[in-house]
Coordinates of N, CA, C and O in Angstrom, one line a residue:
X26 N -15.6 0.7 -4.9 CA -15.2 1.9 -4.2 C -14.3 1.5 -3.0 O -14.7 0.7 -2.2
X27 N -13.1 2.0 -2.9 CA -12.2 1.7 -1.8 C -12.7 2.2 -0.5 O -13.5 3.1 -0.4
X28 N -12.4 1.4 0.5 CA -12.9 1.8 1.9 C -12.4 0.7 2.8 O -11.5 -0.1 2.5
X29 N -13.1 0.6 4.0 CA -12.8 -0.4 5.0 C -14.1 -1.0 5.4 O -15.2 -0.4 5.4
X30 N -14.0 -2.3 5.9 CA -15.1 -3.0 6.4 C -14.6 -3.6 7.7 O -13.6 -4.3 7.8
X31 N -15.4 -3.3 8.8 CA -15.0 -3.8 10.1 C -16.2 -4.7 10.6 O -17.3 -4.3 10.7
X32 N -15.9 -6.0 10.9 CA -16.9 -6.9 11.3 C -16.7 -7.3 12.8 O -15.5 -7.6 13.2
X33 N -17.7 -7.2 13.6 CA -17.6 -7.7 15.0 C -18.4 -8.9 15.3 O -18.6 -9.3 16.4
X34 N -18.9 -9.5 14.2 CA -19.6 -10.8 14.4 C -18.6 -11.9 14.4 O -17.8 -12.1 13.5
X35 N -18.5 -12.6 15.6 CA -17.4 -13.6 15.7 C -16.1 -12.8 16.1 O -16.2 -11.8 16.8
X36 N -15.0 -13.3 15.6 CA -13.8 -12.6 15.9 C -13.7 -11.3 15.1 O -14.1 -11.2 13.9
X37 N -13.3 -10.2 15.7 CA -13.2 -8.9 15.0 C -12.3 -9.0 13.8 O -11.2 -9.6 13.9
X38 N -12.7 -8.4 12.7 CA -11.9 -8.5 11.5 C -12.0 -7.1 10.8 O -13.1 -6.5 10.7
X39 N -10.8 -6.6 10.3 CA -10.8 -5.3 9.6 C -10.2 -5.6 8.2 O -9.1 -6.1 8.1
X40 N -11.0 -5.3 7.2 CA -10.6 -5.5 5.8 C -10.5 -4.1 5.1 O -11.3 -3.2 5.3
X41 N -9.5 -4.0 4.2 CA -9.4 -2.8 3.4 C -10.0 -3.3 2.0 O -9.7 -4.3 1.5
X42 N -11.0 -2.5 1.5 CA -11.6 -2.8 0.3 C -10.8 -2.1 -0.9 O -10.7 -0.9 -0.9
X43 N -10.3 -2.9 -1.8 CA -9.5 -2.4 -2.8 C -10.3 -1.8 -4.0 O -11.6 -1.8 -4.0
X44 N -9.6 -1.2 -4.9 CA -10.3 -0.6 -6.1 C -11.2 -1.6 -6.8 O -12.2 -1.2 -7.4
X45 N -10.7 -2.9 -6.8 CA -11.5 -3.9 -7.5 C -12.7 -4.4 -6.7 O -13.4 -5.3 -7.1
X46 N -12.9 -3.9 -5.4 CA -14.0 -4.4 -4.6 C -13.6 -5.6 -3.7 O -14.4 -6.0 -2.9
X47 N -12.4 -6.1 -3.9 CA -12.0 -7.3 -3.1 C -11.5 -6.8 -1.7 O -10.7 -5.8 -1.6
X48 N -11.8 -7.6 -0.7 CA -11.3 -7.3 0.6 C -9.9 -7.8 0.8 O -9.5 -8.9 0.3
X49 N -9.1 -7.0 1.5 CA -7.8 -7.4 1.9 C -7.6 -7.3 3.4 O -7.8 -6.2 3.9
X50 N -7.4 -8.4 4.1 CA -7.4 -8.5 5.5 C -6.2 -7.7 6.1 O -5.1 -7.8 5.6
X51 N -6.4 -6.8 7.0 CA -5.4 -6.0 7.7 C -4.9 -6.8 8.9 O -5.7 -7.3 9.7
X52 N -3.6 -6.9 9.1 CA -3.1 -7.6 10.2 C -2.9 -6.7 11.4 O -2.0 -5.9 11.4
X53 N -3.8 -6.8 12.4 CA -3.8 -6.1 13.6 C -3.7 -7.1 14.7 O -4.2 -8.2 14.6
X54 N -3.2 -6.7 15.9 CA -3.1 -7.6 17.0 C -4.5 -7.8 17.6 O -5.4 -7.0 17.3
X55 N -4.6 -8.9 18.3 CA -5.9 -9.2 19.0 C -6.4 -8.0 19.9 O -7.5 -7.7 19.9
X56 N -5.4 -7.5 20.6 CA -5.8 -6.4 21.5 C -6.3 -5.2 20.7 O -7.3 -4.5 21.1
X57 N -5.7 -4.9 19.5 CA -6.2 -3.8 18.7 C -7.5 -4.0 18.1 O -8.4 -3.2 18.1
X58 N -7.7 -5.3 17.7 CA -9.1 -5.6 17.1 C -10.1 -5.6 18.2 O -11.2 -5.1 18.0
X59 N -9.8 -6.1 19.4 CA -10.7 -6.0 20.5 C -11.0 -4.6 20.9 O -12.2 -4.3 21.3
X60 N -10.0 -3.8 20.9 CA -10.2 -2.4 21.3 C -11.2 -1.7 20.2 O -12.1 -1.0 20.6
X61 N -10.9 -2.0 18.9 CA -11.8 -1.4 17.9 C -13.2 -1.9 18.1 O -14.2 -1.1 17.9
X62 N -13.4 -3.2 18.4 CA -14.7 -3.7 18.6 C -15.4 -3.1 19.8 O -16.6 -2.7 19.7
X63 N -14.7 -2.9 20.8 CA -15.2 -2.2 22.0 C -15.7 -0.8 21.7 O -16.8 -0.4 22.0
X64 N -14.9 -0.1 21.0 CA -15.2 1.3 20.6 C -16.4 1.3 19.6 O -17.3 2.2 19.7
X65 N -16.4 0.4 18.7 CA -17.5 0.3 17.7 C -18.8 0.0 18.3 O -19.8 0.6 18.0
X66 N -18.8 -1.0 19.2 CA -20.1 -1.4 19.9 C -20.5 -0.4 21.0 O -21.7 0.0 21.0
X67 N -19.6 -0.1 21.9 CA -20.0 0.7 23.0 C -19.9 2.2 22.7 O -20.6 3.0 23.3
X68 N -19.0 2.6 21.8 CA -18.8 4.0 21.5 C -20.0 4.6 20.8 O -20.2 5.8 20.9
X69 N -20.9 3.7 20.2 CA -22.1 4.2 19.5 C -23.1 4.8 20.5 O -23.9 5.6 20.2
X70 N -22.9 4.4 21.8 CA -23.9 4.8 22.8 C -23.3 5.9 23.7 O -23.8 6.3 24.7
X71 N -22.1 6.4 23.3 CA -21.5 7.5 24.0 C -20.0 7.2 24.2 O -19.5 6.2 23.7
X72 N -19.3 7.9 25.0 CA -17.9 7.7 25.2 C -17.7 6.6 26.1 O -18.5 6.2 27.0
X73 N -16.5 5.9 25.9 CA -16.1 4.8 26.8 C -14.9 5.4 27.5 O -13.9 5.8 26.9
X74 N -14.9 5.3 28.8 CA -13.8 5.8 29.6 C -12.6 4.9 29.5 O -12.7 3.7 29.2
X75 N -11.4 5.5 29.6 CA -10.2 4.7 29.6 C -10.2 3.6 30.6 O -9.8 2.5 30.4
X76 N -10.7 3.9 31.8 CA -10.8 3.0 32.9 C -11.7 1.8 32.6 O -11.3 0.6 32.8
X77 N -12.8 2.1 32.0 CA -13.8 1.1 31.6 C -13.2 0.2 30.5 O -13.3 -1.1 30.6
X78 N -12.6 0.8 29.5 CA -12.0 0.0 28.4 C -10.9 -0.9 28.9 O -10.8 -2.1 28.6
X79 N -10.0 -0.3 29.8 CA -8.9 -1.1 30.3 C -9.5 -2.3 31.1 O -9.0 -3.4 31.0
X80 N -10.5 -2.1 32.0 CA -11.0 -3.1 32.8 C -11.7 -4.2 31.9 O -11.6 -5.4 32.2
X81 N -12.4 -3.8 30.9 CA -13.1 -4.8 30.0 C -12.1 -5.6 29.2 O -12.4 -6.8 29.0
X82 N -11.1 -5.0 28.7 CA -10.1 -5.7 27.9 C -9.1 -6.5 28.6 O -8.7 -7.6 28.1
X83 N -8.8 -6.1 29.8 CA -7.8 -6.8 30.6 C -8.2 -7.0 32.1 O -7.6 -6.5 33.0
X84 N -9.3 -7.7 32.3 CA -9.9 -7.9 33.6 C -8.9 -8.6 34.6 O -9.1 -8.5 35.8
X85 N -8.0 -9.4 34.1 CA -7.1 -10.2 34.9 C -6.0 -9.4 35.5 O -5.3 -9.8 36.4
X86 N -5.8 -8.2 35.0 CA -4.7 -7.3 35.4 C -5.1 -6.3 36.5 O -6.2 -6.0 36.6
X87 N -4.1 -5.9 37.3 CA -4.4 -4.8 38.2 C -4.6 -3.5 37.4 O -4.2 -3.4 36.2
X88 N -5.3 -2.5 38.0 CA -5.6 -1.3 37.3 C -4.5 -0.6 36.6 O -4.6 -0.2 35.4
X89 N -3.3 -0.5 37.2 CA -2.2 0.1 36.6 C -1.7 -0.6 35.4 O -1.4 0.0 34.4
X90 N -1.6 -1.9 35.5 CA -1.1 -2.7 34.3 C -2.2 -2.7 33.2 O -1.8 -2.6 32.0
X91 N -3.5 -2.7 33.5 CA -4.4 -2.7 32.4 C -4.4 -1.3 31.7 O -4.6 -1.2 30.5
X92 N -4.2 -0.2 32.5 CA -4.1 1.1 31.9 C -2.9 1.2 31.0 O -2.9 1.8 29.9
X93 N -1.8 0.6 31.4 CA -0.6 0.6 30.6 C -0.8 -0.2 29.3 O -0.4 0.3 28.2
X94 N -1.5 -1.3 29.4 CA -1.7 -2.1 28.2 C -2.7 -1.3 27.3 O -2.5 -1.4 26.0
X95 N -3.6 -0.6 27.8 CA -4.5 0.2 27.0 C -3.8 1.3 26.3 O -3.9 1.5 25.1
X96 N -2.9 1.9 27.0 CA -2.1 3.0 26.4 C -1.2 2.4 25.2 O -1.1 3.0 24.1
X97 N -0.6 1.3 25.4 CA 0.2 0.6 24.4 C -0.7 0.2 23.2 O -0.3 0.4 22.0
X98 N -1.9 -0.3 23.4 CA -2.8 -0.7 22.4 C -3.3 0.5 21.6 O -3.3 0.5 20.3
X99 N -3.6 1.6 22.3 CA -4.0 2.8 21.6 C -2.8 3.4 20.7 O -3.1 3.8 19.6
X100 N -1.6 3.3 21.2 CA -0.5 3.8 20.5 C -0.3 3.0 19.2 O -0.1 3.5 18.1
X101 N -0.4 1.6 19.3 CA -0.2 0.8 18.2 C -1.3 1.0 17.2 O -1.1 1.0 16.0
X102 N -2.5 1.2 17.7 CA -3.7 1.4 16.8 C -3.5 2.7 16.0 O -3.8 2.8 14.8
X103 N -3.0 3.8 16.7 CA -2.8 5.0 16.0 C -1.7 4.9 14.9 O -1.9 5.4 13.8
X104 N -0.6 4.1 15.2 CA 0.4 3.9 14.3 C -0.1 3.1 13.1 O 0.2 3.4 11.9
X105 N -1.0 2.1 13.3 CA -1.6 1.3 12.3 C -2.5 2.2 11.4 O -2.5 2.1 10.2
X106 N -3.2 3.1 12.1 CA -4.1 4.0 11.4 C -3.4 5.0 10.5 O -3.8 5.3 9.4
X107 N -2.2 5.5 10.9 CA -1.4 6.3 10.1 C -1.0 5.6 8.8 O -1.0 6.1 7.7
X108 N -0.7 4.3 9.0 CA -0.3 3.5 7.8 C -1.5 3.3 6.9 O -1.4 3.3 5.7
X109 N -2.7 3.1 7.5 CA -3.9 2.9 6.7 C -4.2 4.2 5.9 O -4.6 4.1 4.7
X110 N -4.1 5.3 6.5 CA -4.4 6.6 5.9 C -3.4 6.8 4.7 O -3.8 7.2 3.6
X111 N -2.1 6.5 4.9 CA -1.1 6.7 3.9 C -1.4 5.8 2.7 O -1.2 6.1 1.6
X112 N -1.9 4.6 3.0 CA -2.2 3.6 1.9 C -3.4 4.1 1.0 O -3.4 3.8 -0.2
X113 N -4.3 4.9 1.5 CA -5.4 5.4 0.8 C -5.2 6.7 0.0 O -6.0 7.1 -0.8
X114 N -4.1 7.3 0.3 CA -3.8 8.6 -0.3 C -3.0 8.5 -1.6 O -2.4 7.5 -1.9

């Protein structure tokens, strides 16, 4: 059955499961995979604020720069998601 598998054990990995049951690795940036992992792990316990996500993902940056990077990562993730949805239809 087609679908997706997201693993957060070790490096985050997102696979699309094909009709044949075989996984096909999706190429996402490290920032996008880390953002997905953050949301998957911490989002299960409630919402994650933008400020908290930005600080966790880019602790070396000042708050303005980390929020900008988060906005860019979210945009790229949405665009990737639109492509994933189109592939399954």
